[in-house]
PDB file of C-alpha atoms in Angstrom:
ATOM      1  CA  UNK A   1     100.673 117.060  92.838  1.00 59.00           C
ATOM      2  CA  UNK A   2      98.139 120.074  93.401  1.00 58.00           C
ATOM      3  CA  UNK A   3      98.854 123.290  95.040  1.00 59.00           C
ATOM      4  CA  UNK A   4      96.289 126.030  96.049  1.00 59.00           C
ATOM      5  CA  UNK A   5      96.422 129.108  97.564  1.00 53.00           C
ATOM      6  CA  UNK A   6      93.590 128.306  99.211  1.00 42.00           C
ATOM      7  CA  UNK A   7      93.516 126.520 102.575  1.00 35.00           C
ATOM      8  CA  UNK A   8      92.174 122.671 102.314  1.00 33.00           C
ATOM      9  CA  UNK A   9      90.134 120.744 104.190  1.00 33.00           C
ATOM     10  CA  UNK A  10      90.836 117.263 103.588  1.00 32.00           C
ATOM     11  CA  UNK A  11      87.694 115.066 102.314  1.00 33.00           C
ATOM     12  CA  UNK A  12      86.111 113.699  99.700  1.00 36.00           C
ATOM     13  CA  UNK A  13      86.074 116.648  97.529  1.00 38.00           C
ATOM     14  CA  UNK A  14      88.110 119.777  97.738  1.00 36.00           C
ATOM     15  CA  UNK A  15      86.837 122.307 100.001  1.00 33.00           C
ATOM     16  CA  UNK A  16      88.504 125.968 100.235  1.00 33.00           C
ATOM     17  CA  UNK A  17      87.967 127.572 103.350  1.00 30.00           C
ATOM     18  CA  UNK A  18      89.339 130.875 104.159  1.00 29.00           C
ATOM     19  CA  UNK A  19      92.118 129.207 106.483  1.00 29.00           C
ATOM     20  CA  UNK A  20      92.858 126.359 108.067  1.00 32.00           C
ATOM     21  CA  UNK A  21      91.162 125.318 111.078  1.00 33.00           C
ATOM     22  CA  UNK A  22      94.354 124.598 113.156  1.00 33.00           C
ATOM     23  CA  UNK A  23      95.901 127.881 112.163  1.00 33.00           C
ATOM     24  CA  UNK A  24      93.526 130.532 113.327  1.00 31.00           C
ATOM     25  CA  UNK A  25      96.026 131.690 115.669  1.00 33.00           C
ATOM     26  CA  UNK A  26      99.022 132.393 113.764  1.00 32.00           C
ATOM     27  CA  UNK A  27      99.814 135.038 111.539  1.00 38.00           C
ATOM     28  CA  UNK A  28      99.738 135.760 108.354  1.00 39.00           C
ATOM     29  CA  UNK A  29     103.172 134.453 106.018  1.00 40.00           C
ATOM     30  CA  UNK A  30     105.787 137.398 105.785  1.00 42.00           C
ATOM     31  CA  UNK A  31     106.505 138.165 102.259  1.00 41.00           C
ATOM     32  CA  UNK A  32     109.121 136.120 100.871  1.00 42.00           C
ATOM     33  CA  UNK A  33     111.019 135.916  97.613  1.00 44.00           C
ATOM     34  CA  UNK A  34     112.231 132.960  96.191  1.00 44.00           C
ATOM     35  CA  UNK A  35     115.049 132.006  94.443  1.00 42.00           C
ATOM     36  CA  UNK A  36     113.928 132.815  90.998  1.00 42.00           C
ATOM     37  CA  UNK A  37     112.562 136.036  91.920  1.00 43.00           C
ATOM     38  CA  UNK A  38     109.262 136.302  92.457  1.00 45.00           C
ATOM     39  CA  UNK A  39     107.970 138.284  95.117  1.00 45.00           C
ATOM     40  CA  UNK A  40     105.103 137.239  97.645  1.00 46.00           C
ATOM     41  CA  UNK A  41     101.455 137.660  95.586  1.00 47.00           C
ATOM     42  CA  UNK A  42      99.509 138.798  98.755  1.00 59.00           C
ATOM     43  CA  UNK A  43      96.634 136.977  97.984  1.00 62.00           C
ATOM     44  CA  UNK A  44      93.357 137.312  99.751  1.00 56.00           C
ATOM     45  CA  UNK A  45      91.909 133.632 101.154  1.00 57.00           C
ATOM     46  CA  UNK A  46      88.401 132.661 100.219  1.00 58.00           C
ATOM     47  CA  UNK A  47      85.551 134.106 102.914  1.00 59.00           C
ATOM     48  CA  UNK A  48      83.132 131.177 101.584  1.00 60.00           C
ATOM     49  CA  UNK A  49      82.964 127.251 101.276  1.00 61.00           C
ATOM     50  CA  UNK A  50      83.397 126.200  97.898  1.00 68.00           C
ATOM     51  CA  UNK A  51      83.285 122.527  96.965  1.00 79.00           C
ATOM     52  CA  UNK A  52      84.886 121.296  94.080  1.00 85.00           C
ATOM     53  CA  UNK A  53      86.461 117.401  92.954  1.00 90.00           C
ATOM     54  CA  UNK A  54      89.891 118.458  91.094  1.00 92.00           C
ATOM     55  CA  UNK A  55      92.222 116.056  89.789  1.00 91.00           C
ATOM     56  CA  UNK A  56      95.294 115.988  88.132  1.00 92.00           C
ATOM     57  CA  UNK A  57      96.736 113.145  85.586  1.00 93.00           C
ATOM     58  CA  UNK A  58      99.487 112.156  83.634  1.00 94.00           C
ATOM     59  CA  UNK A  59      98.316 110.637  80.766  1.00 94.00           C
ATOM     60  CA  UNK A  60     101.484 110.066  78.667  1.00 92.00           C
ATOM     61  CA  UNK A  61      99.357 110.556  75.518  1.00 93.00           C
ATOM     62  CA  UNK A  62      95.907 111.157  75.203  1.00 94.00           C
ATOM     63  CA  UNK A  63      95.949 109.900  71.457  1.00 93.00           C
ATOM     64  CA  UNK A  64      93.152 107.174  71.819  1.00 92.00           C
ATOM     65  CA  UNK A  65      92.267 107.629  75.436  1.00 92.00           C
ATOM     66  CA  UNK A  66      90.039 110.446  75.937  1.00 93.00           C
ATOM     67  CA  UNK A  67      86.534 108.407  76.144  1.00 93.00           C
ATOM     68  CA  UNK A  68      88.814 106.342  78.845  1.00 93.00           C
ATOM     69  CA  UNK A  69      89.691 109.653  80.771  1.00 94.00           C
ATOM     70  CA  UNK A  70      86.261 110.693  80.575  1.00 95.00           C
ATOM     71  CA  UNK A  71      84.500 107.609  81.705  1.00 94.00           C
ATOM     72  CA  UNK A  72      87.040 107.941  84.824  1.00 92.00           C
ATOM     73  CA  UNK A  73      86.288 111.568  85.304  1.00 95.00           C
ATOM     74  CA  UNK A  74      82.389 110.600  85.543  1.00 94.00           C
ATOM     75  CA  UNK A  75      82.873 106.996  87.904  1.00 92.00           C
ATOM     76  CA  UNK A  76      84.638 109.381  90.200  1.00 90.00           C
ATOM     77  CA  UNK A  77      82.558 112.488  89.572  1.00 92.00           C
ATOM     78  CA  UNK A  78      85.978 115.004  89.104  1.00 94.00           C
ATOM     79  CA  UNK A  79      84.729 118.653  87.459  1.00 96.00           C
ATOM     80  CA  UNK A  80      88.455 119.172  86.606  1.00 96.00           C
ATOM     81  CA  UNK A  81      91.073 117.358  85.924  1.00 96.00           C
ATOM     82  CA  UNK A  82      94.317 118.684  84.743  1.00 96.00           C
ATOM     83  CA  UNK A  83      96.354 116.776  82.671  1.00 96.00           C
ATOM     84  CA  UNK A  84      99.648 116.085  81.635  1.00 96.00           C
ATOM     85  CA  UNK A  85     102.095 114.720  78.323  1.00 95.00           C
ATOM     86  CA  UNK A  86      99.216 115.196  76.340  1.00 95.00           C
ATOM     87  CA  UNK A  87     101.332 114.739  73.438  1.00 93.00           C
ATOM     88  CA  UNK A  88      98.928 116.529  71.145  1.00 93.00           C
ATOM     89  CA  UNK A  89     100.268 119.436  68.754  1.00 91.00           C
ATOM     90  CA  UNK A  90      98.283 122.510  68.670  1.00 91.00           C
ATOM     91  CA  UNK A  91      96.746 124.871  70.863  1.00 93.00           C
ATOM     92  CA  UNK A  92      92.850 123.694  70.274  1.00 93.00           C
ATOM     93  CA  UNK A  93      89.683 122.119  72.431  1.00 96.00           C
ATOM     94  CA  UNK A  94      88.580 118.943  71.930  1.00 95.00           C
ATOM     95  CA  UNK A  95      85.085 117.469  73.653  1.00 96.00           C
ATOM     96  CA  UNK A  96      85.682 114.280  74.835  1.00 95.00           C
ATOM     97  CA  UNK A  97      81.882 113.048  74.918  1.00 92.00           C
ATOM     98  CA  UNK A  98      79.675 112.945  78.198  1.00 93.00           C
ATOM     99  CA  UNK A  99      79.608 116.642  77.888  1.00 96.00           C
ATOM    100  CA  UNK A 100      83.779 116.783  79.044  1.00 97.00           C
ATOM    101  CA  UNK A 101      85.161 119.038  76.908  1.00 97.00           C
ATOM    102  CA  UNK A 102      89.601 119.266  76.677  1.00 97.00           C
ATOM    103  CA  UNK A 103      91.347 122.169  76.528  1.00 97.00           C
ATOM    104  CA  UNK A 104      94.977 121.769  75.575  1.00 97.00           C
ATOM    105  CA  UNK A 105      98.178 123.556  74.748  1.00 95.00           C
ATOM    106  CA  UNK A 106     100.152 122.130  72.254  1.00 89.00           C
ATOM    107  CA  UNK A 107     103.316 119.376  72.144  1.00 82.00           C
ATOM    108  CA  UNK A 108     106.792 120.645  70.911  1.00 80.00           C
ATOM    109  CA  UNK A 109     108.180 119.905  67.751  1.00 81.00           C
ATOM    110  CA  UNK A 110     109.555 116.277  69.003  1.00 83.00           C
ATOM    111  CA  UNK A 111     106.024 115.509  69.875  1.00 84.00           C
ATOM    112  CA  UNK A 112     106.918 115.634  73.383  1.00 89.00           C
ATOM    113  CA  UNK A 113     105.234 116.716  76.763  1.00 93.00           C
ATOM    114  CA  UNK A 114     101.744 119.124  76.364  1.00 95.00           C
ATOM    115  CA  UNK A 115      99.666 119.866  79.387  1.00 97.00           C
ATOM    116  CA  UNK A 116      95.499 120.175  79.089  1.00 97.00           C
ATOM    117  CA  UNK A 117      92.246 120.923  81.602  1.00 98.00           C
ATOM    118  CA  UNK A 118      89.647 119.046  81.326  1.00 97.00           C
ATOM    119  CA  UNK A 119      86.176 120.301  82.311  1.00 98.00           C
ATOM    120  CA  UNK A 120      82.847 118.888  83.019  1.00 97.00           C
ATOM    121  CA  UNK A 121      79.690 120.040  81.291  1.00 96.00           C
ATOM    122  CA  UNK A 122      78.403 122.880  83.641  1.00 95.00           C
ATOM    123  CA  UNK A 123      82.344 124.316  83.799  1.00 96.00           C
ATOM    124  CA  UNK A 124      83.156 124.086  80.435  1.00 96.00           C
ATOM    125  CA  UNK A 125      80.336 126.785  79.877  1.00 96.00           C
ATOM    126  CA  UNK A 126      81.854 129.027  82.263  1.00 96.00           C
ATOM    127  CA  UNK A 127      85.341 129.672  80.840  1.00 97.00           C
ATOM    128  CA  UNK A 128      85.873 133.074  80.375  1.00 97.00           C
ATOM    129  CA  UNK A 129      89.682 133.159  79.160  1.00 96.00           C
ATOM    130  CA  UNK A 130      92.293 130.439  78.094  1.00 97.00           C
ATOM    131  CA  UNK A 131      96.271 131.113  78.865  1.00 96.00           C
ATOM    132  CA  UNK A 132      98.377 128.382  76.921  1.00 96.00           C
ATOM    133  CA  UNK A 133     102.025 129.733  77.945  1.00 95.00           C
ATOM    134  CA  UNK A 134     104.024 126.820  76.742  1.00 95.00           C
ATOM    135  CA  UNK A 135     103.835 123.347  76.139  1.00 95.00           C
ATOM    136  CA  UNK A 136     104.264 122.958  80.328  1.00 96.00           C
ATOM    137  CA  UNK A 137     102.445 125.195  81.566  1.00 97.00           C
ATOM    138  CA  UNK A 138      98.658 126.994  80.388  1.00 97.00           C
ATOM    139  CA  UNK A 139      95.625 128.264  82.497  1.00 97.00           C
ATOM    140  CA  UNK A 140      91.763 128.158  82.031  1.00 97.00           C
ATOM    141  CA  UNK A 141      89.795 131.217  83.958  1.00 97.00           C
ATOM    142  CA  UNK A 142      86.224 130.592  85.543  1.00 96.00           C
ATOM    143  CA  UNK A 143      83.462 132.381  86.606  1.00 95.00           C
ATOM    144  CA  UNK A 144      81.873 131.597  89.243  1.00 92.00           C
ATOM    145  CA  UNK A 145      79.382 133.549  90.189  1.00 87.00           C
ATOM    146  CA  UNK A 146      81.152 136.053  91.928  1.00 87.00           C
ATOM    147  CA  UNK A 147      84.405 133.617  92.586  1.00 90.00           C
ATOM    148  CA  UNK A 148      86.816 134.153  89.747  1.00 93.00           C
ATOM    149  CA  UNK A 149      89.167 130.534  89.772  1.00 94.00           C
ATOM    150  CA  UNK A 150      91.965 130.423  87.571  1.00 96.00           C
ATOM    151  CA  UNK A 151      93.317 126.480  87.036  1.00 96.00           C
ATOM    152  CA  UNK A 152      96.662 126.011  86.066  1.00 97.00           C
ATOM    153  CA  UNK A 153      98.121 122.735  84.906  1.00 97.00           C
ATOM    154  CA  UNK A 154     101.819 122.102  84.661  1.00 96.00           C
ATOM    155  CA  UNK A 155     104.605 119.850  83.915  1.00 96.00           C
ATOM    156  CA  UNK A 156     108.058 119.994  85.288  1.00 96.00           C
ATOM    157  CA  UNK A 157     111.021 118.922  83.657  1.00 95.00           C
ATOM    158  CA  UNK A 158     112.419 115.654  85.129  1.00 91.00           C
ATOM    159  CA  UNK A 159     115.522 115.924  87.603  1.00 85.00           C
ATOM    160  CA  UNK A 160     117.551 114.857  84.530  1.00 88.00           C
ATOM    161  CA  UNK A 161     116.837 117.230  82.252  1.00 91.00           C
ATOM    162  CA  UNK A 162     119.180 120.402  81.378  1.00 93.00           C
ATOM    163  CA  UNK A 163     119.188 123.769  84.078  1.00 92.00           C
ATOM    164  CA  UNK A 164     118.104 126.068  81.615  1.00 95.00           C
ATOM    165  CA  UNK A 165     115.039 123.579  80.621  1.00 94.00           C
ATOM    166  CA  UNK A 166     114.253 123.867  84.535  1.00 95.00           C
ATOM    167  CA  UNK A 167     114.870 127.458  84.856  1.00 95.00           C
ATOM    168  CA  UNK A 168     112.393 128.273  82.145  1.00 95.00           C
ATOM    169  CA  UNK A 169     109.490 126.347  83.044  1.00 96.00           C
ATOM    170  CA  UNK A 170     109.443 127.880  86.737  1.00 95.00           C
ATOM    171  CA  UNK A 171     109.924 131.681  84.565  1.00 95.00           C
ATOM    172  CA  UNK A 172     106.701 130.410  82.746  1.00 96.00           C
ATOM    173  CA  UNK A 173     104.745 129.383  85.760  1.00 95.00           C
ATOM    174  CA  UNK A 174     105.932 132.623  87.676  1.00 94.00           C
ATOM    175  CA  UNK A 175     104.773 134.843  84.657  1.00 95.00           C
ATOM    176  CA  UNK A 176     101.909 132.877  84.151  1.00 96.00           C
ATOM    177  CA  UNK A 177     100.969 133.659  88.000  1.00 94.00           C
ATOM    178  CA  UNK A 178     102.375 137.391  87.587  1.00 93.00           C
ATOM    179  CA  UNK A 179      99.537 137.574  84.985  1.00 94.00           C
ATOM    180  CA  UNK A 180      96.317 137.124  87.579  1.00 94.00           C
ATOM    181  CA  UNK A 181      94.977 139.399  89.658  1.00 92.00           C
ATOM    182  CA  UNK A 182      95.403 139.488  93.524  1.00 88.00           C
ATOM    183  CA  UNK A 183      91.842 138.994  94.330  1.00 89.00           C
ATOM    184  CA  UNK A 184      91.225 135.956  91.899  1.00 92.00           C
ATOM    185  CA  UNK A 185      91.946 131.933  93.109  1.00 91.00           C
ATOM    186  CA  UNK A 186      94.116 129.492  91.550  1.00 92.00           C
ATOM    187  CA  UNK A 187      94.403 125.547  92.066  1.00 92.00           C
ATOM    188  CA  UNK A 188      97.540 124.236  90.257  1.00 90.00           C
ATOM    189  CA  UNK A 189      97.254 120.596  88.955  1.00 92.00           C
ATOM    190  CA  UNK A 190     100.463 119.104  87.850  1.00 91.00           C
ATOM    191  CA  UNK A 191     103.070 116.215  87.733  1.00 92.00           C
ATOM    192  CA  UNK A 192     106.007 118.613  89.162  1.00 92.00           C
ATOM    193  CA  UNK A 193     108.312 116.160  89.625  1.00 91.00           C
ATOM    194  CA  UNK A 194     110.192 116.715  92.678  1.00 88.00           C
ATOM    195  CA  UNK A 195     110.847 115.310  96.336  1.00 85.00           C
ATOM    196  CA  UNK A 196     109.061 117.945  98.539  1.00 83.00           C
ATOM    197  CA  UNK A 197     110.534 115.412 102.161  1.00 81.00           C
ATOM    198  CA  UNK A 198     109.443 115.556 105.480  1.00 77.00           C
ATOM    199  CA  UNK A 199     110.494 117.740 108.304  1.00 73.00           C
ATOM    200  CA  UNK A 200     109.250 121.529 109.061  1.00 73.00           C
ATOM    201  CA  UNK A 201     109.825 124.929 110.189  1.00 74.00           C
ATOM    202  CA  UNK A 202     107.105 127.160 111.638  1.00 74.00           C
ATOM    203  CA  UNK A 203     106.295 128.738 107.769  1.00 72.00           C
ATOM    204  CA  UNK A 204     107.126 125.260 105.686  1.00 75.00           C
ATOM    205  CA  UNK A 205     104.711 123.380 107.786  1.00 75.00           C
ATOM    206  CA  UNK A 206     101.763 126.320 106.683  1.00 75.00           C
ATOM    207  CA  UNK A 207     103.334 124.996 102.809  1.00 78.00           C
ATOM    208  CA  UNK A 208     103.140 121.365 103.275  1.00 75.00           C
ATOM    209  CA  UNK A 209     101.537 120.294 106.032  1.00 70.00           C
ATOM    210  CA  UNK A 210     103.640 117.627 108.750  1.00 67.00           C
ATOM    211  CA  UNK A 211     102.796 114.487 106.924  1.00 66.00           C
ATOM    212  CA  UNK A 212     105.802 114.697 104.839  1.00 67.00           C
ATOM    213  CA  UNK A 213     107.761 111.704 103.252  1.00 68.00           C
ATOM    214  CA  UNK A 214     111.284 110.948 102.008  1.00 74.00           C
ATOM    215  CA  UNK A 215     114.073 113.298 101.636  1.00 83.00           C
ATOM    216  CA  UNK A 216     113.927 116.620  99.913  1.00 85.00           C
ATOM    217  CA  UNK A 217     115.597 117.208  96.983  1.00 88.00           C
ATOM    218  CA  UNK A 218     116.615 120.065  94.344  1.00 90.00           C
ATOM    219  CA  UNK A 219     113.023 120.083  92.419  1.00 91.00           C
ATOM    220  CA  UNK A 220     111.079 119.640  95.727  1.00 88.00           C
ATOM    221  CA  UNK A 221     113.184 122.918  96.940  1.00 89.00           C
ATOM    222  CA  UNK A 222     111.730 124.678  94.120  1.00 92.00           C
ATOM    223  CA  UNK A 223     108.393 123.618  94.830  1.00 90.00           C
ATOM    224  CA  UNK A 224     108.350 124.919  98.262  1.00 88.00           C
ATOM    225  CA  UNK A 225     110.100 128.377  97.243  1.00 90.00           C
ATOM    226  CA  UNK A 226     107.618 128.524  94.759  1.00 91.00           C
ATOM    227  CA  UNK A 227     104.778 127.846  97.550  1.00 89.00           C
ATOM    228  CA  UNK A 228     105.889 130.189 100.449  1.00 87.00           C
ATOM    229  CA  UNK A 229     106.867 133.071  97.287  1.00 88.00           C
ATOM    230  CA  UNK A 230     102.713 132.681  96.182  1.00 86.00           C
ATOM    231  CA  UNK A 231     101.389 131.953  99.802  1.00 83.00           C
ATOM    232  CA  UNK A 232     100.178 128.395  98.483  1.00 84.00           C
ATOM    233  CA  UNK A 233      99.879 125.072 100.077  1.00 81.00           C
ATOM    234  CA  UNK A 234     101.057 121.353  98.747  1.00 80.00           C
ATOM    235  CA  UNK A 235      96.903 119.294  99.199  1.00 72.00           C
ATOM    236  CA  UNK A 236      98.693 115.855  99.293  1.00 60.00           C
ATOM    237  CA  UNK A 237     100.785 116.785 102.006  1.00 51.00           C
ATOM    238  CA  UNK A 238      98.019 118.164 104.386  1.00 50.00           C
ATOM    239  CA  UNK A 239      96.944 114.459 104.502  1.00 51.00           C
ATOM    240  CA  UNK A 240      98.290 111.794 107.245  1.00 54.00           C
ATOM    241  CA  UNK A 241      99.913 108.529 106.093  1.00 53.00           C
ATOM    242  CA  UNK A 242      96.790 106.766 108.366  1.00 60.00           C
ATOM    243  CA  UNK A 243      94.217 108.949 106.405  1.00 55.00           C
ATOM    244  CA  UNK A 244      96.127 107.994 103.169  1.00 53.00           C
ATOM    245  CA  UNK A 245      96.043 104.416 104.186  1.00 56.00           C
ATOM    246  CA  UNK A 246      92.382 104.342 104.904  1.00 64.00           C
ATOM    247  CA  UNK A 247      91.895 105.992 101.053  1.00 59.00           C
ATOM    248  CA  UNK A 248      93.853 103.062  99.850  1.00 57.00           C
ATOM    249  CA  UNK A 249      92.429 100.221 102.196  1.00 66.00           C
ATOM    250  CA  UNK A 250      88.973 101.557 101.329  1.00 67.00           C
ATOM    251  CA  UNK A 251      89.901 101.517  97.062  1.00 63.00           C
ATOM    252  CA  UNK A 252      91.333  97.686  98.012  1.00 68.00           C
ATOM    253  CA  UNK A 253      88.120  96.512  99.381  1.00 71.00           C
ATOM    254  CA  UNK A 254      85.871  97.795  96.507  1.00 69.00           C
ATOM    255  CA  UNK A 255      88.038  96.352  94.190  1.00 69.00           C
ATOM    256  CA  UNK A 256      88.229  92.656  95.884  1.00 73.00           C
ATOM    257  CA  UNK A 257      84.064  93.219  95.988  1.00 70.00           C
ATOM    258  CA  UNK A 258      83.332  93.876  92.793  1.00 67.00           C
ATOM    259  CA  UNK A 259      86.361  91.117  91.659  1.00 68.00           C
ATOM    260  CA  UNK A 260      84.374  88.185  94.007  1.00 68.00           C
ATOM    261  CA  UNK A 261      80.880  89.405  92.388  1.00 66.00           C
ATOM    262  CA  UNK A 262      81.946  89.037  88.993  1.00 62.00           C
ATOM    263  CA  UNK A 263      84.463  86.352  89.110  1.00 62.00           C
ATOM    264  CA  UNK A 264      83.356  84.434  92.254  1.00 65.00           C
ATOM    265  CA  UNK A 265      85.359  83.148  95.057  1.00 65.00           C
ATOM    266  CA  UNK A 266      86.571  79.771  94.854  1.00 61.00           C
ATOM    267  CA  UNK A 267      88.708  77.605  97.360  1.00 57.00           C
ATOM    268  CA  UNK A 268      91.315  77.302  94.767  1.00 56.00           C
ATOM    269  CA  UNK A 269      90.342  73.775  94.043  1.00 56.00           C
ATOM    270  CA  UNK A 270      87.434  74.649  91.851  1.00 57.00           C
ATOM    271  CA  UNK A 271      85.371  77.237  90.160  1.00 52.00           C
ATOM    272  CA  UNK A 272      82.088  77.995  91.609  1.00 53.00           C
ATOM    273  CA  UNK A 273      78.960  76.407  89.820  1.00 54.00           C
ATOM    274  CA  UNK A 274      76.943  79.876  89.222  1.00 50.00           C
ATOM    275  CA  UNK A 275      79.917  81.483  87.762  1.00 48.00           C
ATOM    276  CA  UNK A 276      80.402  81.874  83.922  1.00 49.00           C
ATOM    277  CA  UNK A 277      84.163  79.976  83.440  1.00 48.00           C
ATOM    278  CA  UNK A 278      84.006  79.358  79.304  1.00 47.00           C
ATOM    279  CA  UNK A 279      86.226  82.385  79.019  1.00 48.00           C
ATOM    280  CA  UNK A 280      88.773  81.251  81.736  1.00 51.00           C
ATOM    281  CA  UNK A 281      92.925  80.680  81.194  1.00 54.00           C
ATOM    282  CA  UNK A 282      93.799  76.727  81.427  1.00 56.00           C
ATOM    283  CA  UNK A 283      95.882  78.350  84.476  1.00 54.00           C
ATOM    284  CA  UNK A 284      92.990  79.448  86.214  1.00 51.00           C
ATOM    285  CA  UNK A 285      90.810  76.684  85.407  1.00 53.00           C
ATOM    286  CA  UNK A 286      93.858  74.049  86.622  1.00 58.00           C
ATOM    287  CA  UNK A 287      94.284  76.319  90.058  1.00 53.00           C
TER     288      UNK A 287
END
């Protein structure tokens, strides 16, 4: 789940625009305060197009998978990609090869959770601070020419997990976003781990868009305090289920193309005769 508090256009990549196109008429959020305390940011919306790919990941261990992460962050040309249960001990960097380059803050003593951002080789260059607040939350500054972006990547507890584990992670991500300037950006990356549902009100719908699903429950309230306290927006919300459908139906069809031009397409009676079959199951051969 990513949140901004920058307005998205939904596309290919992420583009932050000063506000959304279908808002330009209504005014700006009152300040809120949500239920952990923190006070509306006031935050000043981009007055320039930026484009940037962003992703975010959970990994469940990146012990022996970071040439796979970044071979996946090249096929699908992502600058950033936040990542989470690293599982890694340490606060360090680590480059991954291909010029990706991992910078992580550290597991706890069970070896469990650890969140990292993962940047490509022209952003890696342009750090010009690292924030590792806990093993759930850290943040990586850029500069960009004269855009200052802070990323933050994050992991919420899951809905079973204790109160007080709950209560501090969102006191970490509050003081981690108490910490940057007014003027500066920030894209959040994370696995959050709550049920943001469906429905609106005139302010929610500026949070999370109308393409809602499911019911709402006590994480995904958090969320959206969190969102109206900061002025942010939930991206994979803003998009509807057809446009969401068309992402998948288009993934389906690449994948069934490149499957027939390596495999071939048989009739199920037989393999076809300019295909390689040595290396096929007795299964497959007898289908």
């Amino acid at each position: 789940m990513s949140i901004s508090n920058q307005s998205i256009k939904a596309s290919e990549h992420l583009n932050a625009r000063a506000s959304p196109a279908c808002d330009a008429q209504i005014s700006r959020l009152p300040s809120v305060r949500n239920e952990q305390g923190l006070p509306s940011q006031g935050r000043a919306r981009l007055k320039k197009l930026v484009k940037m790919r962003m992703g975010t990941l959970n990994v469940g261990s990146m012990t022996g998978r970071g040439r796979e992460v970044a071979d996946l962050m090249a096929r699908r040309k992502i600058q950033i990609l936040c990542v989470q249960e690293t599982r890694w001990k340490g606060n360090r960097a680590k480059e991954l090869g291909d010029g990706y380059k991992l910078l992580y803050s550290g597991a706890d003593n069970r070896g469990r959770n650890g969140v990292g951002i993962i940047l490509d080789n022209d952003l890696k260059n342009k750090v010009t601070n690292v924030s590792r607040r806990s093993d759930r939350v850290m943040s990586v500054k850029l500069q960009l020419d004269d855009l200052e972006l802070n990323i933050v990547s994050t992991y919420a507890p899951q809905s079973g997990c204790e109160d007080e584990e709950k209560d501090s992670f969102w006191r970490d991500v509050e003081l981690e976003v108490s910490t940057i300037p007014n003027e500066e950006r920030i894209l959040f990356g994370g696995d959050l781990n709550g049920h943001i549902g469906k429905g609106n009100t005139e302010i929610t719908e500026r949070i999370r868009g109308i393409w809602g699903v499911g019911e709402e429950n006590e994480e995904g309230k958090r969320i959206i305090d969190f969102a109206l306290a900061t002025d942010m927006a939930v991206l994979m919300k803003m998009l509807s289920s057809e446009e969401e459908d068309n992402i998948w139906a288009n993934s389906c069809k690449i994948i069934t193309e490149v499957g027939e031009s390596v495999l071939g397409k048989t009739s199920g009676k037989s393999p076809p005769k300019d295909k390689e079959t040595w290396w096929w199951s007795k299964e497959v051969k007898d289908a």
